[in-house]
PDB file of C-alpha atoms and ligand atoms in Angstrom:
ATOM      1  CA  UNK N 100      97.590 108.302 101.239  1.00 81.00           C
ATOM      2  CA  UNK N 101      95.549 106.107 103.897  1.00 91.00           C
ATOM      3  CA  UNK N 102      96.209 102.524 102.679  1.00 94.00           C
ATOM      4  CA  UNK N 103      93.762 100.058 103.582  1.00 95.00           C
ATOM      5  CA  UNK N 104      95.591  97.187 104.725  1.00 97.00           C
ATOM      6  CA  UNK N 105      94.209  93.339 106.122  1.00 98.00           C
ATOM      7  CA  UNK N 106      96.785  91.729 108.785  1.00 98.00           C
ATOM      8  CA  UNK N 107      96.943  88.087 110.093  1.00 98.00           C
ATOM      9  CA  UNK N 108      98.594  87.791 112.906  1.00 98.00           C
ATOM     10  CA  UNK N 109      98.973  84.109 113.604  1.00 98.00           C
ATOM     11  CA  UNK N 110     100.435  84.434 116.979  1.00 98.00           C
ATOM     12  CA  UNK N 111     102.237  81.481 118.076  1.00 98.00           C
ATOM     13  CA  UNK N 112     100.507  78.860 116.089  1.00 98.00           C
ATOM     14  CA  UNK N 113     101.421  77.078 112.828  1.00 98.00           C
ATOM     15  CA  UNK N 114     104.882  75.195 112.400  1.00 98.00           C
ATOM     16  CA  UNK N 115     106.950  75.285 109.608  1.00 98.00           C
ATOM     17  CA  UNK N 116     104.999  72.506 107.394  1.00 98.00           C
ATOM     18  CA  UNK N 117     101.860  74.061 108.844  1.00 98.00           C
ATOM     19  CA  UNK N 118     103.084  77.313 107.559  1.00 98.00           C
ATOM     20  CA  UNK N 119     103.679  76.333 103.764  1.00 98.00           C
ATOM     21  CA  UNK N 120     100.672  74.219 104.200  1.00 98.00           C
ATOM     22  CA  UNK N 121      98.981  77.116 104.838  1.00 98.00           C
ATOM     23  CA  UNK N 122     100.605  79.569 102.465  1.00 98.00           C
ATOM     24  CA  UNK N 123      99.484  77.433  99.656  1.00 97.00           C
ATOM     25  CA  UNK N 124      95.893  77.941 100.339  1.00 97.00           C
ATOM     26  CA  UNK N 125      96.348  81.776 100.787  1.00 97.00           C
ATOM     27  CA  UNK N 126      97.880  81.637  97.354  1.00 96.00           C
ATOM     28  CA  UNK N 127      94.718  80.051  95.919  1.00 96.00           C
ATOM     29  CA  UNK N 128      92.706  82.669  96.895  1.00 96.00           C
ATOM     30  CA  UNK N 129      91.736  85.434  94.710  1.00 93.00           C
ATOM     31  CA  UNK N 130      91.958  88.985  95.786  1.00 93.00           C
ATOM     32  CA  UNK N 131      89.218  91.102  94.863  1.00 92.00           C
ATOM     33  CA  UNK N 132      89.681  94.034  97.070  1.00 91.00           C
ATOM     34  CA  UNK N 133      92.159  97.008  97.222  1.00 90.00           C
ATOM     35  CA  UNK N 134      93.390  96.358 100.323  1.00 95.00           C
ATOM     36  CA  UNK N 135      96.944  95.156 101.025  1.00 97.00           C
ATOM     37  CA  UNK N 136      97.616  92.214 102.624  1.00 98.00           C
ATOM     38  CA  UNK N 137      99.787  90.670 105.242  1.00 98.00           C
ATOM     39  CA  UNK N 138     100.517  87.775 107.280  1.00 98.00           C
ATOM     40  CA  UNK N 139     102.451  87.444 110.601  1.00 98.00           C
ATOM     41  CA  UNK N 140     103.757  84.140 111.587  1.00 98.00           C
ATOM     42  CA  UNK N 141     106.114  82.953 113.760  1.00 98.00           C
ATOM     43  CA  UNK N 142     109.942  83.787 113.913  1.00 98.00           C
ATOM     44  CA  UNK N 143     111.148  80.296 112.963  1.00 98.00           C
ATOM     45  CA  UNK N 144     108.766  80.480 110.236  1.00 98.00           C
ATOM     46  CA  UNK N 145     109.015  84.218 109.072  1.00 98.00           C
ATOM     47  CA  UNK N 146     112.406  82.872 106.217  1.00 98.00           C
ATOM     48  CA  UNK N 147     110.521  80.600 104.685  1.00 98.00           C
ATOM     49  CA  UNK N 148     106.969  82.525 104.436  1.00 98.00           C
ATOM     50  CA  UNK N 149     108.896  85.758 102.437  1.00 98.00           C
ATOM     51  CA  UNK N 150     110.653  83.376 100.216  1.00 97.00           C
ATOM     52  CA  UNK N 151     107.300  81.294  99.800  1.00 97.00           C
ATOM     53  CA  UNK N 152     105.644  84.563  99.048  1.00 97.00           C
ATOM     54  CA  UNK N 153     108.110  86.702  97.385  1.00 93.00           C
ATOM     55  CA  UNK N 154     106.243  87.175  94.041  1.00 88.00           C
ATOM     56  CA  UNK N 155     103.173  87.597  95.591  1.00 93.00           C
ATOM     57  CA  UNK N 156     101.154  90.795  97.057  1.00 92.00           C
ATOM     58  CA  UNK N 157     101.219  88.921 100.745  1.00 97.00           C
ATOM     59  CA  UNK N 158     103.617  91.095 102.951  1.00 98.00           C
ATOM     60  CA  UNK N 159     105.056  88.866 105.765  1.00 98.00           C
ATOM     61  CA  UNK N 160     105.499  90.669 108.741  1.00 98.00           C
ATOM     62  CA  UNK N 161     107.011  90.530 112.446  1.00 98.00           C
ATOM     63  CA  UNK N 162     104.410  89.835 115.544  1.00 98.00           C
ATOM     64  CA  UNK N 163     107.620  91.506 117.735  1.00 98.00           C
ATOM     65  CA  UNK N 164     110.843  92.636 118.314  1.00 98.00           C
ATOM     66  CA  UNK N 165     113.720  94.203 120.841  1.00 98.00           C
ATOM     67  CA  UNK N 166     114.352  97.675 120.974  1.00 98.00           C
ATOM     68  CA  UNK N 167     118.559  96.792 121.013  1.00 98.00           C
ATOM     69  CA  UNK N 168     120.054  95.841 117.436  1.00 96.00           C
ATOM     70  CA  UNK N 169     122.311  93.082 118.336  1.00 96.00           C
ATOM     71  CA  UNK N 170     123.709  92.284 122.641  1.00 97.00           C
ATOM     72  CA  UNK N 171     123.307  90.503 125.273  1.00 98.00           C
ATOM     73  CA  UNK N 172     119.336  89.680 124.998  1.00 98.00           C
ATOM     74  CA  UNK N 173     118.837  85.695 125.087  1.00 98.00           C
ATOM     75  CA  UNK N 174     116.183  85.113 123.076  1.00 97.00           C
ATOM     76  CA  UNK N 175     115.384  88.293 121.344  1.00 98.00           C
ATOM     77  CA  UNK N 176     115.363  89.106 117.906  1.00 98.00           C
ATOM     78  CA  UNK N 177     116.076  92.429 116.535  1.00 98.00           C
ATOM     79  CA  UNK N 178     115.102  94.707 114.059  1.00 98.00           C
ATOM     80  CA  UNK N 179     118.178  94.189 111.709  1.00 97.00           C
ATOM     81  CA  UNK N 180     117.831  90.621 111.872  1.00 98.00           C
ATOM     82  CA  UNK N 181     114.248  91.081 110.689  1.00 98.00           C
ATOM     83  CA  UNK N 182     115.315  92.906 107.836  1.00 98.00           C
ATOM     84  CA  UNK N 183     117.943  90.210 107.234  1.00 97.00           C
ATOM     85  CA  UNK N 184     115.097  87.455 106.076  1.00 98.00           C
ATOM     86  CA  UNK N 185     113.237  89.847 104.383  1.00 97.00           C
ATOM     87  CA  UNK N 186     110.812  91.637 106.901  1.00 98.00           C
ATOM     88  CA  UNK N 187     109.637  95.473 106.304  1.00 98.00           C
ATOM     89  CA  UNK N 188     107.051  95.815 108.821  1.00 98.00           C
ATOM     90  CA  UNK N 189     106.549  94.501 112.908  1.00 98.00           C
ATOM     91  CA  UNK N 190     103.508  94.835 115.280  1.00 98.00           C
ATOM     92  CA  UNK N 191     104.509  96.137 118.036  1.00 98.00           C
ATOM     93  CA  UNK N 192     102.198  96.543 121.397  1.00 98.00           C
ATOM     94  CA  UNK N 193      99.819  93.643 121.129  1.00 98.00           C
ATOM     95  CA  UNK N 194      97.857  93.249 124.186  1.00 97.00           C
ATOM     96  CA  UNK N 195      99.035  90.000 124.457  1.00 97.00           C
ATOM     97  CA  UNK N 196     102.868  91.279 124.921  1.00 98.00           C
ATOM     98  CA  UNK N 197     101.429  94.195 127.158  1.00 97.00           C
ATOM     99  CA  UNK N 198      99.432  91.565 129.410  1.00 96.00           C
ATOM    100  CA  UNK N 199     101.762  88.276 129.527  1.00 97.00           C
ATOM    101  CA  UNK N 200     105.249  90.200 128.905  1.00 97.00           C
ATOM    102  CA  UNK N 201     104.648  93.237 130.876  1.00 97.00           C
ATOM    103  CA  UNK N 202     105.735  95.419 127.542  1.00 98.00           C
ATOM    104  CA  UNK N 203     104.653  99.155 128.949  1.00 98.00           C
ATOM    105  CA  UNK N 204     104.301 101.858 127.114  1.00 97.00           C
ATOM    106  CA  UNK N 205     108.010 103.320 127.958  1.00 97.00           C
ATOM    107  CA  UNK N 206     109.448  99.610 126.017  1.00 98.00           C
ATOM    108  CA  UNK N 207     107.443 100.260 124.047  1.00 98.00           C
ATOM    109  CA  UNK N 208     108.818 103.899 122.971  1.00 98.00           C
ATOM    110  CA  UNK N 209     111.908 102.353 122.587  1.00 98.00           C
ATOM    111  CA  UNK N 210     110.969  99.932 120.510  1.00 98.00           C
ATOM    112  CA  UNK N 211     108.830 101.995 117.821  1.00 98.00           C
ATOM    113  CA  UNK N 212     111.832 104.394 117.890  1.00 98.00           C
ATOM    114  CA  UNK N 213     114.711 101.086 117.185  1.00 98.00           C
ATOM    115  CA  UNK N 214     112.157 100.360 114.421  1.00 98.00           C
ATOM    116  CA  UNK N 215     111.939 103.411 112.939  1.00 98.00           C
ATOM    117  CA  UNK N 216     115.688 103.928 112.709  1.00 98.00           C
ATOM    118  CA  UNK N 217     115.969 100.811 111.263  1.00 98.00           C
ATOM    119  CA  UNK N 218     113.420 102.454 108.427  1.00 98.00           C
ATOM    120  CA  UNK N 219     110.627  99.409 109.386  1.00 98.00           C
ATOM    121  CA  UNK N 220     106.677  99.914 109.096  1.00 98.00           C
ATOM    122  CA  UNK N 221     105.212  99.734 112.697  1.00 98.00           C
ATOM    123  CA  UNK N 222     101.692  98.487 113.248  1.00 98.00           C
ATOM    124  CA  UNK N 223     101.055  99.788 116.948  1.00 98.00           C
ATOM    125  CA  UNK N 224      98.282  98.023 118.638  1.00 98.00           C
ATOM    126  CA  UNK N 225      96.449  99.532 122.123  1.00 98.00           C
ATOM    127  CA  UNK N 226      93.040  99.028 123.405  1.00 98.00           C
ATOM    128  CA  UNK N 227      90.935  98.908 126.968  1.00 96.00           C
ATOM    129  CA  UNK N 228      90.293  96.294 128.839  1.00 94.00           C
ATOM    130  CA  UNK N 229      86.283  95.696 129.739  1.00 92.00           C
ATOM    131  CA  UNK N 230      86.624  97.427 133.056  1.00 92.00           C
ATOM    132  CA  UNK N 231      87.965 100.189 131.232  1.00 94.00           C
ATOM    133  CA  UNK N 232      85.218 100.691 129.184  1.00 92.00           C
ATOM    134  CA  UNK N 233      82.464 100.035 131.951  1.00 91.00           C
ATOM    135  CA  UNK N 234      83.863 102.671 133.922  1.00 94.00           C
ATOM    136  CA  UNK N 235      84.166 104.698 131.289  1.00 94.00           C
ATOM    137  CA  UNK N 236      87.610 105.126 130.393  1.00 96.00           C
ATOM    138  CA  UNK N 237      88.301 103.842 127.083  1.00 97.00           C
ATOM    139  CA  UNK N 238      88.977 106.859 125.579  1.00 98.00           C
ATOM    140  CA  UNK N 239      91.582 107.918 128.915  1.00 98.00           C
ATOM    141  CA  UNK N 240      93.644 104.678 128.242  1.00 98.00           C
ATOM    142  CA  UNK N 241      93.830 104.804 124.372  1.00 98.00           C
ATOM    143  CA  UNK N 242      94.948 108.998 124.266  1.00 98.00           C
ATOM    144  CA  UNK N 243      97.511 107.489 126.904  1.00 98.00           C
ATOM    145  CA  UNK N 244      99.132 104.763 125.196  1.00 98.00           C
ATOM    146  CA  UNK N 245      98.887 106.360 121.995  1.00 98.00           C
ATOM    147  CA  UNK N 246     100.388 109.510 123.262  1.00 98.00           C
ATOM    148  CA  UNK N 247     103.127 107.478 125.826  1.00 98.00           C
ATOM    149  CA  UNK N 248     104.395 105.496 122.683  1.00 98.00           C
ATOM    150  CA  UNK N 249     104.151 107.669 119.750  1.00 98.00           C
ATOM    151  CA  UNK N 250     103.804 111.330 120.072  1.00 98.00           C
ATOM    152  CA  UNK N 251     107.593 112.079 120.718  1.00 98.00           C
ATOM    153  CA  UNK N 252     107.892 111.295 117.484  1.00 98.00           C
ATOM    154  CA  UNK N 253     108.185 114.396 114.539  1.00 98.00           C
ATOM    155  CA  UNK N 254     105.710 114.465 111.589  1.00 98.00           C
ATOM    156  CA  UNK N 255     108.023 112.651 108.873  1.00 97.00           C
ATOM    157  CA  UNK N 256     108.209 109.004 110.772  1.00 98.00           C
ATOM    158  CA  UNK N 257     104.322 109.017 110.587  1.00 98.00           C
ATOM    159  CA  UNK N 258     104.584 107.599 107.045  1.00 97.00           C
ATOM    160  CA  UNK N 259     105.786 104.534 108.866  1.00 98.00           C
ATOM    161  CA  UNK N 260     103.121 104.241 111.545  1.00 98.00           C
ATOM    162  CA  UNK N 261      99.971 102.163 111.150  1.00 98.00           C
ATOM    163  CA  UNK N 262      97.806 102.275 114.078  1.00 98.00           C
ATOM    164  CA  UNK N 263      95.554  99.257 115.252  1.00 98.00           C
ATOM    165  CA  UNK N 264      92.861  99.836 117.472  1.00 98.00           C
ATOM    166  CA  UNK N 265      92.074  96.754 119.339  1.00 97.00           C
ATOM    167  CA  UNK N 266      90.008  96.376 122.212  1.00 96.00           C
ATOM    168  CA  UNK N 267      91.404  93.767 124.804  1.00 94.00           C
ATOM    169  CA  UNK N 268      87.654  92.446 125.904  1.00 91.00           C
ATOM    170  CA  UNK N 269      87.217  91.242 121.946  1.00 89.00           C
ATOM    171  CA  UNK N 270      90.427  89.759 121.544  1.00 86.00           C
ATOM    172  CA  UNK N 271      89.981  86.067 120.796  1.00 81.00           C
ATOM    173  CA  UNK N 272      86.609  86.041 123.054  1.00 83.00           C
ATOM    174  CA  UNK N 273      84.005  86.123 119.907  1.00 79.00           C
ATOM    175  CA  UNK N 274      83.140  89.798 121.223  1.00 80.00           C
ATOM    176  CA  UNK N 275      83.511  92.393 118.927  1.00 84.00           C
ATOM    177  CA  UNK N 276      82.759  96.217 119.003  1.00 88.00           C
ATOM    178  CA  UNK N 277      80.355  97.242 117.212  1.00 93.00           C
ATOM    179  CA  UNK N 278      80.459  98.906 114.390  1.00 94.00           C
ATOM    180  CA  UNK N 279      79.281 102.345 115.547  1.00 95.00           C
ATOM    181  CA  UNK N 280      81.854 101.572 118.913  1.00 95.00           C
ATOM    182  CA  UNK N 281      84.589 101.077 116.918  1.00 96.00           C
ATOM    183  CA  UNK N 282      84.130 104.012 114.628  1.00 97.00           C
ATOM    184  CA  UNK N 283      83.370 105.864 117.712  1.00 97.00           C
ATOM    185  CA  UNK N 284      86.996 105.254 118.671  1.00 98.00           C
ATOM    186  CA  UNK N 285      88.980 105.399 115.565  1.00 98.00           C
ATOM    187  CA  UNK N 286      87.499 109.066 114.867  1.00 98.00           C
ATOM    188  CA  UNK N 287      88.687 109.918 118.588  1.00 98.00           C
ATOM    189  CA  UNK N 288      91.833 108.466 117.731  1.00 98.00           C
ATOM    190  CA  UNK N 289      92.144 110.360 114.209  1.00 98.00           C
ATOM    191  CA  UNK N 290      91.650 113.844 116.440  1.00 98.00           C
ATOM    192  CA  UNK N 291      94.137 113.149 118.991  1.00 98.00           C
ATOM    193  CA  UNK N 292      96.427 112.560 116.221  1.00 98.00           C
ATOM    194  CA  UNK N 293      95.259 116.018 114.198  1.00 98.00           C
ATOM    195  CA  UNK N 294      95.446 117.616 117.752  1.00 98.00           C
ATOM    196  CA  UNK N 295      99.417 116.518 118.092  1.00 98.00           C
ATOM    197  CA  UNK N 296     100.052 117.093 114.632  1.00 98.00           C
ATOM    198  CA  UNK N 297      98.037 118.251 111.892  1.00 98.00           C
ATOM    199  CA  UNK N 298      95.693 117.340 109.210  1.00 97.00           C
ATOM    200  CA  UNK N 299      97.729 115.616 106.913  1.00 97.00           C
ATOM    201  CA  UNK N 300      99.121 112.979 108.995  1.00 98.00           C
ATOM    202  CA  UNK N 301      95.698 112.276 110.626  1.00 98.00           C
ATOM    203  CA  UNK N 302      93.924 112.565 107.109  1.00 97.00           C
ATOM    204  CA  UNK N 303      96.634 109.591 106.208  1.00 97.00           C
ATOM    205  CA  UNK N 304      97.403 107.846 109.230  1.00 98.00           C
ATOM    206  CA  UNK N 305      95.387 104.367 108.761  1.00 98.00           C
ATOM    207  CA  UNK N 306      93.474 102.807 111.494  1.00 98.00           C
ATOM    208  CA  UNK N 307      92.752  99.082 111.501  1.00 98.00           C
ATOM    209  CA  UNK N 308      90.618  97.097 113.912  1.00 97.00           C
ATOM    210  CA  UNK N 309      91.222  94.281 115.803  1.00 96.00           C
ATOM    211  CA  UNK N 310      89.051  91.814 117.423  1.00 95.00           C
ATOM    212  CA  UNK N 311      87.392  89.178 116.791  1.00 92.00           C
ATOM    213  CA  UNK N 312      86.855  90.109 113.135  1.00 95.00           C
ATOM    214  CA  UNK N 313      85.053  87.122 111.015  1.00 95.00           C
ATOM    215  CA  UNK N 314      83.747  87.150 107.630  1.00 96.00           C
ATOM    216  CA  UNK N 315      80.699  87.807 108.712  1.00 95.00           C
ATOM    217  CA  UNK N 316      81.155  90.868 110.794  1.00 94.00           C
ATOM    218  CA  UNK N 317      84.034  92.762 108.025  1.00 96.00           C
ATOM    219  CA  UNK N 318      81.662  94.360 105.593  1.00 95.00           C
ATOM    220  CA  UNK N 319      80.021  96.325 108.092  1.00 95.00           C
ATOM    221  CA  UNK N 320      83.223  97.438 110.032  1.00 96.00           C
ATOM    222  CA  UNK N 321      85.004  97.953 107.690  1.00 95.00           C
ATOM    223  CA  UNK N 322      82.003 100.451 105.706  1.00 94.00           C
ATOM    224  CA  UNK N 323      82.811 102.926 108.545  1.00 95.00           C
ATOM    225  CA  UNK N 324      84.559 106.344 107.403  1.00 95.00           C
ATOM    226  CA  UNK N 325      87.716 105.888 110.019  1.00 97.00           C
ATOM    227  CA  UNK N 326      88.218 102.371 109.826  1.00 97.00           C
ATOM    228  CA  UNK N 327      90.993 101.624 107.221  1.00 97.00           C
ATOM    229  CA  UNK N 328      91.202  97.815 108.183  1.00 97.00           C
ATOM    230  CA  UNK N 329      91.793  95.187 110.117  1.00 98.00           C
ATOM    231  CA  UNK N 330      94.273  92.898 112.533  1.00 98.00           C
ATOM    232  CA  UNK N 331      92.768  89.830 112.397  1.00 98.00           C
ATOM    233  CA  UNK N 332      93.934  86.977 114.801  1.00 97.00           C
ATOM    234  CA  UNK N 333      91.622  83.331 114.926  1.00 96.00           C
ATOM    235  CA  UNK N 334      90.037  83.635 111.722  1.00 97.00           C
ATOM    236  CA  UNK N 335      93.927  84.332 109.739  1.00 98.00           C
ATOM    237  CA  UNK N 336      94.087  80.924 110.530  1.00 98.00           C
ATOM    238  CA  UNK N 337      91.881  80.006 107.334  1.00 98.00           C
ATOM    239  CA  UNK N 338      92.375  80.986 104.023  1.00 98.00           C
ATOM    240  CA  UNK N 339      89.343  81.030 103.266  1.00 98.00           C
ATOM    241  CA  UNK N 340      87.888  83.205 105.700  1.00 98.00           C
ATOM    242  CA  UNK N 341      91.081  85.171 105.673  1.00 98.00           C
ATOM    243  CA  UNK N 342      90.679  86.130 102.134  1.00 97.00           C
ATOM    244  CA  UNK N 343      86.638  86.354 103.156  1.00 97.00           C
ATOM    245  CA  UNK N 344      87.627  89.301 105.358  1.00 97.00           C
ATOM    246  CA  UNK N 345      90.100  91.116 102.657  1.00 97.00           C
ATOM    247  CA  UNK N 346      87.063  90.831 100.041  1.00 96.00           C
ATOM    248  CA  UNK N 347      85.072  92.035 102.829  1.00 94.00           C
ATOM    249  CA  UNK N 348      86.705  96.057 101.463  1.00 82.00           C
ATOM    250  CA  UNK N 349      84.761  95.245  97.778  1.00 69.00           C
ATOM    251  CA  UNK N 350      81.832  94.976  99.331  1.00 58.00           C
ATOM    252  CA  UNK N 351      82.297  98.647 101.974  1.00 46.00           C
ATOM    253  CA  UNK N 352      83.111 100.458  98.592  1.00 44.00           C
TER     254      UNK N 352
HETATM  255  P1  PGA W 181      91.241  87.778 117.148  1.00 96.47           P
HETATM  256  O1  PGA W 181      92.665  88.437 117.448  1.00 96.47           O
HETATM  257  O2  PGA W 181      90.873  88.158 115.733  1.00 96.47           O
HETATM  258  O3  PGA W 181      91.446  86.306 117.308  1.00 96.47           O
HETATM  259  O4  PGA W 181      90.274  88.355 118.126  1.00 96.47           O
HETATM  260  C1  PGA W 181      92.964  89.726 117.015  1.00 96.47           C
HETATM  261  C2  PGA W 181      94.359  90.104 117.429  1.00 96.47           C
HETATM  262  O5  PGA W 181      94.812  89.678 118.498  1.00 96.47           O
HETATM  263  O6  PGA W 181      95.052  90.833 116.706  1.00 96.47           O
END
C-alpha cells in the first residue's frame, strides 16, 4: 500500500548534544496525522538518535552510503554498518551528493542495488536544475535518472523503493513548485513507472516532495492525488514546524 511518509533530512547540521537536544522536542510533539515519520541526521549522531528513539514512531534513517560492504574506502560507511546501529532505510541521490560529490547515476545503481541486498528501504531523490526546466526538460532529466538508477531492477525490490521528487532550483532557496508543478511531475513519474512495470507497483510506489517545504506551503502539496509526502530539509530543523508539516496530512484528508 502507498505509505505516506514525512522525512527530515538534517544534512550535516546538529552535533551530538544538538541532536538529543533536538530529539527531545520532536518527542513533545503530538502526531495527529497518518503519516510515518523519519529523521536523518548525521553519521556520528545516527547511534544515539535510534536508541533515543527506539520506542517511538520516529524512524532514523541514513542521508548516504557506499555501494561496497566493508574495503578499502577511507571514510565511507556501508550498508551493514548502518544496519549495525539500527538503520532500515538510506537516501540515496540527493542533489547535494549528485552536485558536490559527483554521485552519477551509474554510483548510484550500485548503490540502490548494495542497499537492496542488504534488505534496506531506499528513498531515491532526482530533480532538474532551473535551466532544465526553462528549456524545457524537466521531464527528459527525471525519466533519465529514474530510469539510469532504478529500472534494472525486477518488480519484487519495489516494495523497498520510495521515490522523492525534488527539484534542485527549490532546494534550500525558499522556491518551491507549485502545487499543480509538482503534481504535474509526480503523475509523470507514476506513468513512467506503470510504463516499466505495471499497475501495482506504480499504484503503490510513494512519491514525496522535496523543496523548500514549510508549514505553510504542506497542506496544499500535500492535498494533491500523487503526492504521498515529503523530504523536508531547513524546516526539519524545528520541531515545531517539523511536526507542523507531518500534521499538515490531517488537514489534505
Ligand atoms: P529544503 O531541503 O527543505 O531545505 O529545501 C530539502 C532537501 O534537500 O531534501
Amino acid at each position: 500500500m502507498r505509505k505516506n511518509i514525512v522525512a527530515g533530512n538534517w544534512k550535516m547540521n546538529n552535533d551530538l548534544a544538538q541532536t538529543h537536544a533536538l530529539i527531545t522536542d520532536l518527542k513533545k510533539q503530538t502526531q495527529t496525522s497518518k503519516a510515518e515519520v523519519m529523521i536523518a541526521p548525521t553519521y556520528t549522531s545516527l547511534y544515539a538518535a535510534f536508541e533515543a528513539l527506539r520506542l517511538d514512531k520516529i524512524e532514523v534513517i541514513a542521508q548516504n552510503m557506499h555501494f561496497a560492504n566493508n574495503g578499502a574506502y577511507t571514510g565511507e560507511i556501508s550498508a551493514n554498518m548502518l544496519k549495525s546501529v539500527g538503520v532500515e532505510t538510506v537516501i540515496l541521490g540527493h542533489s547535494e551528493r549528485r552536485a558536490y560529490f559527483d554521485e552519477t547515476d551509474e554510483l548510484l545503481s550500485k548503490k540502490v542495488d548494495a542497499a537492496l541486498e542488504n534488505n534496506m528501504h531506499i528513498i531515491f531523490c532526482f530533480g532538474e536544475e532551473l535551466n532544465d526546466r526553462k528549456t524545457d526538460n524537466h521531464f527528459d532529466i527525471v525519466e533519465s535518472q529514474i530510469k539510469n538508477a532504478l529500472f534494472h531492477l525486477p518488480e519484487s525490490t519495489w516494495n523497498n523503493i520510495v521515490l522523492a521528487y525534488e527539484p534542485v532550483w527549490a532546494i534550500g532557496t525558499g522556491e518551491t513548485a507549485s502545487p499543480e508543478q509538482a503534481q504535474e511531475m509526480h503523475a509523470f513519474i507514476r506513468s513512467l513507472v506503470l510504463d516499466q512495470y505495471n499497475n501495482d507497483v506504480a499504484e503503490n510506489v510513494s512519491i514525496l516532495y522535496g523543496g523548500s517545504v514549510k508549514p505553510s506551503n504542506a497542506k496544499e502539496i500535500f492535498s494533491k492525488p500523487d503526492v504521498d509526502g515529503g523530504l523536508i530539509g531547513g524546516a526539519a530543523l524545528n520541531a515545531e514546524d517539523f511536526f507542523a508539516i507531518v500534521n499538515a496530512f490531517n488537514m489534505s484528508y
